[in-house]
Rosetta silent file (secondary structure, phi, psi, omega in degrees, C-alpha in Angstrom):
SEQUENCE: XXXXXXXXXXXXXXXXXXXXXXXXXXXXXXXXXXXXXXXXXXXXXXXXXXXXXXXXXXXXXXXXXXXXXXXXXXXXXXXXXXXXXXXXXXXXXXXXXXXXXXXXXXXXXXXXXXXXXXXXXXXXXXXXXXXXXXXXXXXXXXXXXXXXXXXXXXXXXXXXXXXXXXXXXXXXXXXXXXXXXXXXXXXXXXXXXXX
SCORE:     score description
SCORE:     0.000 S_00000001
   1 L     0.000  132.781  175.614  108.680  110.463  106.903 S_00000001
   2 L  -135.677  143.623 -179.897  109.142  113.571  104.891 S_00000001
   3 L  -119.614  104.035 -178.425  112.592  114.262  103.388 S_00000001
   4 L   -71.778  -53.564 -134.734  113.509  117.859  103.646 S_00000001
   5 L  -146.673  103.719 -178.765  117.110  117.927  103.078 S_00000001
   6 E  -116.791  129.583  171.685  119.004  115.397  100.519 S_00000001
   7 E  -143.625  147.619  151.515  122.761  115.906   99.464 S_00000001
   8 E   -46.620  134.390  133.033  125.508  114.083   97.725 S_00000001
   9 E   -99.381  -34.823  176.873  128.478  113.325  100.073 S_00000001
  10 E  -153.409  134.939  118.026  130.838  111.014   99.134 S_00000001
  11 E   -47.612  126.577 -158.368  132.162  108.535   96.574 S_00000001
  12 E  -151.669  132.130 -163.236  133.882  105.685   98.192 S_00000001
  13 L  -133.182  -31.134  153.179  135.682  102.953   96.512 S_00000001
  14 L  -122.103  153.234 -172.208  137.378  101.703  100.289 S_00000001
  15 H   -39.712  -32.008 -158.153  136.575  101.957  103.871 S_00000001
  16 H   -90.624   -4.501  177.066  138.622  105.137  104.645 S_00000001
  17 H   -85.594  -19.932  169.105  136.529  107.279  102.058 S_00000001
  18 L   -28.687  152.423  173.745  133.607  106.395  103.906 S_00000001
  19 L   -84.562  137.731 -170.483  131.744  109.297  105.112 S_00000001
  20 L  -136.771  155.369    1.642  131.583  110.226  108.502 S_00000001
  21 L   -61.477  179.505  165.684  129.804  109.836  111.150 S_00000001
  22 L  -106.539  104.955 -162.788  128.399  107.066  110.862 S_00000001
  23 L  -113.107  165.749 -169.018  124.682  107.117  110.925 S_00000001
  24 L   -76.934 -158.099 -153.716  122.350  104.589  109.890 S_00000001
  25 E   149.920  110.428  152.491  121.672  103.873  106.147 S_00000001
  26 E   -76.540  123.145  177.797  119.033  102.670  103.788 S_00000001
  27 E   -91.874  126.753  179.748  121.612  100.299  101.343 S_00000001
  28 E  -112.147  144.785 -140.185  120.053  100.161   98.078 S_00000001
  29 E  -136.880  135.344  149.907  121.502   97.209   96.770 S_00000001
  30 E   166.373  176.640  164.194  120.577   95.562   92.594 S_00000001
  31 L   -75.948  174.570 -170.374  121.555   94.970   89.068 S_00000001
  32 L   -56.185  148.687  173.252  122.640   97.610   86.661 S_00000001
  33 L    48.941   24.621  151.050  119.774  100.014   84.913 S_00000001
  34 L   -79.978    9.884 -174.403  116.904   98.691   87.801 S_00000001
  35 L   118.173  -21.279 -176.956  116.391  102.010   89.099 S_00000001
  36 H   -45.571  -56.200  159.281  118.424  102.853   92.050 S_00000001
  37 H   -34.640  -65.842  157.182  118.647  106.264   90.696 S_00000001
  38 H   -55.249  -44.918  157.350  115.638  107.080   89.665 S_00000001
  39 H   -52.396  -30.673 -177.626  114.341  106.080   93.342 S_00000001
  40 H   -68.995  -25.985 -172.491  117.080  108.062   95.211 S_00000001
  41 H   -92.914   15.290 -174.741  115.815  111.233   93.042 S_00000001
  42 H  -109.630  -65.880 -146.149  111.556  110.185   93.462 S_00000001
  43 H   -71.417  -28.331 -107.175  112.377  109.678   97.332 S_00000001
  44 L  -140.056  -21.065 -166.699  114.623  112.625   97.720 S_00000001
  45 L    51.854   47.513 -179.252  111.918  115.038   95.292 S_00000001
  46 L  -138.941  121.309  155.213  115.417  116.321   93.420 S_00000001
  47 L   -40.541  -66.387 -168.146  115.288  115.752   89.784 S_00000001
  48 L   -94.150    1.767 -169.273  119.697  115.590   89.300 S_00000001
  49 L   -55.348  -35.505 -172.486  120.671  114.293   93.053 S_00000001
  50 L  -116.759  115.680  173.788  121.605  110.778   91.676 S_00000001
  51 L   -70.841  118.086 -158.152  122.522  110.919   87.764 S_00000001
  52 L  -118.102  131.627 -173.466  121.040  108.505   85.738 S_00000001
  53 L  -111.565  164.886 -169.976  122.585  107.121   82.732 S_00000001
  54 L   -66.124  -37.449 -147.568  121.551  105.691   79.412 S_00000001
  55 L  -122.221  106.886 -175.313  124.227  103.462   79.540 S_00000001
  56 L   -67.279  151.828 -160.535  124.007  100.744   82.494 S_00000001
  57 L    91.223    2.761 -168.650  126.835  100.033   84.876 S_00000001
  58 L   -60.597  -70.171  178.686  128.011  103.701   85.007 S_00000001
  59 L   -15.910   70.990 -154.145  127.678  103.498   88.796 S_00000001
  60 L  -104.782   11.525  167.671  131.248  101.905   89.556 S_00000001
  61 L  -106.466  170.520  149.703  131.506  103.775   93.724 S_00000001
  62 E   -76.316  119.975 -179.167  129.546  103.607   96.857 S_00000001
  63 E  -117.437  131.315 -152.023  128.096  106.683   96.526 S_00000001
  64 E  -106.091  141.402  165.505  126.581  108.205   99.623 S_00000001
  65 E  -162.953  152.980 -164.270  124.038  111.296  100.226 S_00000001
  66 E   -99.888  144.611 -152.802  122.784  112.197  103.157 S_00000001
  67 E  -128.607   80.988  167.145  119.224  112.742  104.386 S_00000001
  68 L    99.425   35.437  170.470  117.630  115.255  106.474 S_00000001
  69 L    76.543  -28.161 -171.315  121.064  115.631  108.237 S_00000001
  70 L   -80.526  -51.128 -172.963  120.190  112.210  110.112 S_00000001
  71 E  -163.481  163.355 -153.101  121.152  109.110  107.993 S_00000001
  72 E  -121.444  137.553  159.484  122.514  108.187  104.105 S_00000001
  73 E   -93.078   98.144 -147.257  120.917  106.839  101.471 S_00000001
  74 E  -113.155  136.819 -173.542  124.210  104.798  100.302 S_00000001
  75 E  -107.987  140.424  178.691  123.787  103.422   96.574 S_00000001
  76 L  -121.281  179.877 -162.813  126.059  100.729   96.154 S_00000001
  77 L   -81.190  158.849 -179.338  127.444   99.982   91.961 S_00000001
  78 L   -80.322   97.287 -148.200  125.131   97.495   90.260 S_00000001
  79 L   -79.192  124.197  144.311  126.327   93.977   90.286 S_00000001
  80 L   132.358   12.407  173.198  125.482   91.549   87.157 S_00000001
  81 L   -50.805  103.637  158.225  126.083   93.904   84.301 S_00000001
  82 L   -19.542  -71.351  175.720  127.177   92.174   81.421 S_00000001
  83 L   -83.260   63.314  143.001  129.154   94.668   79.380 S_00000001
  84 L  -135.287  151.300 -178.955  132.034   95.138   81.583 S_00000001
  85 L   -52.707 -174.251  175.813  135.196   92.947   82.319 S_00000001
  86 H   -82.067  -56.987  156.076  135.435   90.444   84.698 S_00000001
  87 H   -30.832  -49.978 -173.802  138.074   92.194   86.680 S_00000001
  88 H   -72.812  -35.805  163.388  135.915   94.985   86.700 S_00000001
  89 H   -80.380  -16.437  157.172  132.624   93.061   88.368 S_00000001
  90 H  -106.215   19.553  136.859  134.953   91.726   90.654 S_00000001
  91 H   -69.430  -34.137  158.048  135.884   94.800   91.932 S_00000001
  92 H   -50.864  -79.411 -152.147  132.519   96.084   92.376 S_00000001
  93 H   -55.759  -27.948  154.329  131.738   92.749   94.310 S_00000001
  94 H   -41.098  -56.865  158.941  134.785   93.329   96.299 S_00000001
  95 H   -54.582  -36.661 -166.421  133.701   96.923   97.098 S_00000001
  96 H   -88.270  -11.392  178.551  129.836   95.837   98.082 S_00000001
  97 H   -79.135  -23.143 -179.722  131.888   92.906  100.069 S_00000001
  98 H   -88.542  -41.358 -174.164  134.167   95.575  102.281 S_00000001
  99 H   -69.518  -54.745 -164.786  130.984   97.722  102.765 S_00000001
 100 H   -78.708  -18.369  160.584  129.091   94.944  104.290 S_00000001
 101 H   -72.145  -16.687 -169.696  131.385   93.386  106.764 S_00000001
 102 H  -109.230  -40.034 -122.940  133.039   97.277  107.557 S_00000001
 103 L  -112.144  108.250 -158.144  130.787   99.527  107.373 S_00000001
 104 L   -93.400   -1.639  170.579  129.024   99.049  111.482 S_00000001
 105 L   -35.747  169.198  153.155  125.783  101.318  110.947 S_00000001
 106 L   -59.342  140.394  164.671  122.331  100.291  111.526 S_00000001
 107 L  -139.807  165.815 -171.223  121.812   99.436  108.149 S_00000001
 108 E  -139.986  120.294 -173.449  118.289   98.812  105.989 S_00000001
 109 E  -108.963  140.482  167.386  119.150   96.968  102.659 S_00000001
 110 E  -136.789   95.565  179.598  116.697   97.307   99.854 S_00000001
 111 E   -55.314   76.334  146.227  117.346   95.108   97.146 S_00000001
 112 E   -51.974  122.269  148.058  115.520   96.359   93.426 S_00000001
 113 L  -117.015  154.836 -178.793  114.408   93.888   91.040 S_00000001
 114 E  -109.473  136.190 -168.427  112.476   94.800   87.996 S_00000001
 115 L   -38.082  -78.459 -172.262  108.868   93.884   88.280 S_00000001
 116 L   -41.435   29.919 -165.239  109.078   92.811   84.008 S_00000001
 117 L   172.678  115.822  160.550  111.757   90.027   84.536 S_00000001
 118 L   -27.964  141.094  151.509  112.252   86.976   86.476 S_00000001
 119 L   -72.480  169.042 -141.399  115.148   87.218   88.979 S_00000001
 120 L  -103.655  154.796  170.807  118.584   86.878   88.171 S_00000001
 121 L   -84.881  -10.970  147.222  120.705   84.156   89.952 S_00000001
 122 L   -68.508  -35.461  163.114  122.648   87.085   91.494 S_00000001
 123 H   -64.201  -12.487  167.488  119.258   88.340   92.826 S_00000001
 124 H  -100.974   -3.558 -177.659  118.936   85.487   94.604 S_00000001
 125 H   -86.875  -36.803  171.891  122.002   85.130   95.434 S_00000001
 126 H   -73.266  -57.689  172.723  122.288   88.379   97.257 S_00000001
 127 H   -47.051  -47.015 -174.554  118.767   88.135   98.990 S_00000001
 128 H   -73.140  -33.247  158.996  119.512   84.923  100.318 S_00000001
 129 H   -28.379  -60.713 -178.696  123.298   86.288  101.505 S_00000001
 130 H   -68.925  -36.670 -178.320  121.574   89.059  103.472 S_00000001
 131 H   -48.934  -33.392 -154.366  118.929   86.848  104.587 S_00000001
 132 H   -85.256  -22.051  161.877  121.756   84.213  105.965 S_00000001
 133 L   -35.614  -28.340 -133.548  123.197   87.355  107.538 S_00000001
 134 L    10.667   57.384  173.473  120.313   88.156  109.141 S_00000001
 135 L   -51.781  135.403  150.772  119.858   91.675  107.504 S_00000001
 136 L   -54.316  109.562 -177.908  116.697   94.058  107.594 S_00000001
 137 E  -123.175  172.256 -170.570  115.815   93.585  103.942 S_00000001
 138 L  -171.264  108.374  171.043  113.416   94.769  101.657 S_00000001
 139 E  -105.874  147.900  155.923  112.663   94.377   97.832 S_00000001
 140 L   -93.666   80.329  172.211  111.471   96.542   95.551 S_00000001
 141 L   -32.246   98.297 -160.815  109.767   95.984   92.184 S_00000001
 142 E  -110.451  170.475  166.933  110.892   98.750   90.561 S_00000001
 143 L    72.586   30.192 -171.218  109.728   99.921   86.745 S_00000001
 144 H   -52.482  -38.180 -179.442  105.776   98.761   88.128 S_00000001
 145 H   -69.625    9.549 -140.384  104.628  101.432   85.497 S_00000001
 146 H  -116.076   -5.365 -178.915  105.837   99.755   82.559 S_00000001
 147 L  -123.539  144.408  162.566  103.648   96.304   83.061 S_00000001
 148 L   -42.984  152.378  141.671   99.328   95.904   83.176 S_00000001
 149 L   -31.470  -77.347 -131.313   97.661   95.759   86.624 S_00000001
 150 L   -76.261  -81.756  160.623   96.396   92.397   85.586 S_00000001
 151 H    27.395  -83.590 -165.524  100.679   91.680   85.471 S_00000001
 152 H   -33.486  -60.834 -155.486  101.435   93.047   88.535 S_00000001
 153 H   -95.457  -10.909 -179.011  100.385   90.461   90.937 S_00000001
 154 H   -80.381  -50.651  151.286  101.326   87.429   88.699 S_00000001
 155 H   -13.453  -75.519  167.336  104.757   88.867   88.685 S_00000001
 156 H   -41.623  -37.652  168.244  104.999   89.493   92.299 S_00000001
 157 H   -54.561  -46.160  164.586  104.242   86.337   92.297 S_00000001
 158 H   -53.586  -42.400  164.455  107.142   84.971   90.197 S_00000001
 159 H   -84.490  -38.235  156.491  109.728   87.011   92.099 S_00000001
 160 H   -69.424  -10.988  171.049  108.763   85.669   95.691 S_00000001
 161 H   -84.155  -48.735 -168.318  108.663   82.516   94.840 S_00000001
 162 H   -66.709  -27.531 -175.062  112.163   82.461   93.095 S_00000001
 163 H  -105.810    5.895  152.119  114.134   84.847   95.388 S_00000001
 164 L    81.106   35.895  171.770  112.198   83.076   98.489 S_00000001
 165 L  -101.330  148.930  168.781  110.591   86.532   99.884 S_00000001
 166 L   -76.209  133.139 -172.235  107.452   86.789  101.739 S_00000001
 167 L   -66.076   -3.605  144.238  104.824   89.187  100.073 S_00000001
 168 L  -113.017   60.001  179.789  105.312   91.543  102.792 S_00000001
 169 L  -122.007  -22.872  167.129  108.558   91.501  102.064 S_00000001
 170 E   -92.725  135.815 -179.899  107.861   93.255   98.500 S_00000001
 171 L  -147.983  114.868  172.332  106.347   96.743   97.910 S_00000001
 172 L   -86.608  132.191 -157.053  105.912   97.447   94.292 S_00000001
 173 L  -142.316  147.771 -155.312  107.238  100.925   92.818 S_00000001
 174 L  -132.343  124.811  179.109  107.189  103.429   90.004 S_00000001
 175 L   -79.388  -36.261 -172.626  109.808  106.087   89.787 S_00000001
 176 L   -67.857  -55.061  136.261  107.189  107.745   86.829 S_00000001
 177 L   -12.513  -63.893  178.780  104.282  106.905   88.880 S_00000001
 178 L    83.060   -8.819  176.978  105.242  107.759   92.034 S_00000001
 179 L   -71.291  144.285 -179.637  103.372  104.480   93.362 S_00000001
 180 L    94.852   18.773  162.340  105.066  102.674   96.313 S_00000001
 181 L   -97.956   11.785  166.213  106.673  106.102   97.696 S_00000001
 182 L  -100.575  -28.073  168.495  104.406  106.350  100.279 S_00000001
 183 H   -87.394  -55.716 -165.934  104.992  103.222  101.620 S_00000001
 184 H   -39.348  -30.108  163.119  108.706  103.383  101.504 S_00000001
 185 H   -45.506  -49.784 -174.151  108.562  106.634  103.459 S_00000001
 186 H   -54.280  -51.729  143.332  106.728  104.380  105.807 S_00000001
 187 H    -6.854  -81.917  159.106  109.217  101.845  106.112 S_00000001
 188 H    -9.821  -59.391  163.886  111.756  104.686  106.740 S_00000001
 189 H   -60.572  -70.537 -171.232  109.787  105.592  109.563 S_00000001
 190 H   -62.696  -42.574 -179.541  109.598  102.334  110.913 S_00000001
 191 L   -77.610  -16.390 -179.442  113.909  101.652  110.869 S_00000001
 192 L  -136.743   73.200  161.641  114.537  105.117  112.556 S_00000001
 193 L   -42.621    5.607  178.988  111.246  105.538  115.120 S_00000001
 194 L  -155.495   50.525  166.547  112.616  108.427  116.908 S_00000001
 195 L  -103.994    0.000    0.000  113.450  110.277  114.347 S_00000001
């Protein structure tokens, strides 16, 4: 997979802002300040396509951008931030709750967790959701560059056993790095074969 052509399209807070058509769509799915940004702009080779903030939870739409004309990379807002109200995370989960029962694409969800940090009882709570769903999932260890090698695999370890993924169910990734963007291209490739 090589991705020539990446653009915002839409913000979407309900179903009718969705973008159309409807084309398939890697979901990137995690908590606040894991990365989603920094991957959409690594995968996408555009520095500003996704804006990445200082200050976690900025992300409060489904924001969509579209990819080689063929299928969206749809970010959804990052569920388990602290420093926002309660009303306000349950409007997020309300929003990532309309997109997955409405939204009828092919869809490929790829959950970030970060590699430094147990998961969260929403990360498991979400994996196992998609899982009961029976979603195409995929996590990603994101911030890989920021722990030793020697780390690495006792981590990996630590996150499939708690969120109950199989280790080739994990592909560990570095936005700084650039490691793991060759396999997710690969992936990519594998959910749209005739592309």
């Amino acid at each position: 997979m090589q991705i020539k052509y990446a653009e915002y399209v839409a913000s979407a807070v309900k179903p009718e802002q969705y973008p159309k058509p409807c084309l398939p769509a890697i979901v990137l799915l995690g908590r606040s300040n894991v990365g989603k940004s920094s991957l959409i702009n690594t995968l996408a080779n555009r520095k500003g396509l996704a804006r990445i903030s200082q200050h976690p939870g900025k992300t409060r739409t489904i924001n969509f951008y579209l990819m080689n004309n063929e299928w969206y990379l749809t970010d959804l807002p990052g569920y388990g931030y602290a420093k926002v109200s309660k009303s306000e995370r349950a409007n997020w989960q309300r929003m990532i709750d309309t997109y997955l029962q409405q939204r009828q694409e092919d869809k490929f969800y790829w959950q970030l967790v970060d590699i430094r940090h147990a998961p969260s009882e929403q990360d498991k709570e979400m994996w196992q959701r998609l899982r009961r769903l029976g979603c195409r999932q995929l996590l990603i260890a994101t911030k890989a560059d920021k722990i030793s090698r020697g780390a690495k695999s006792k981590n990996l370890a630590v996150i499939c056993r708690d969120i109950q993924a199989a280790p080739e169910e994990i592909i560990c990734y570095s936005a700084v790095s650039r490691d793991g963007k060759e396999e997710l291209l690969a992936k990519i490739d594998e959910f749209l074969p005739n592309r």
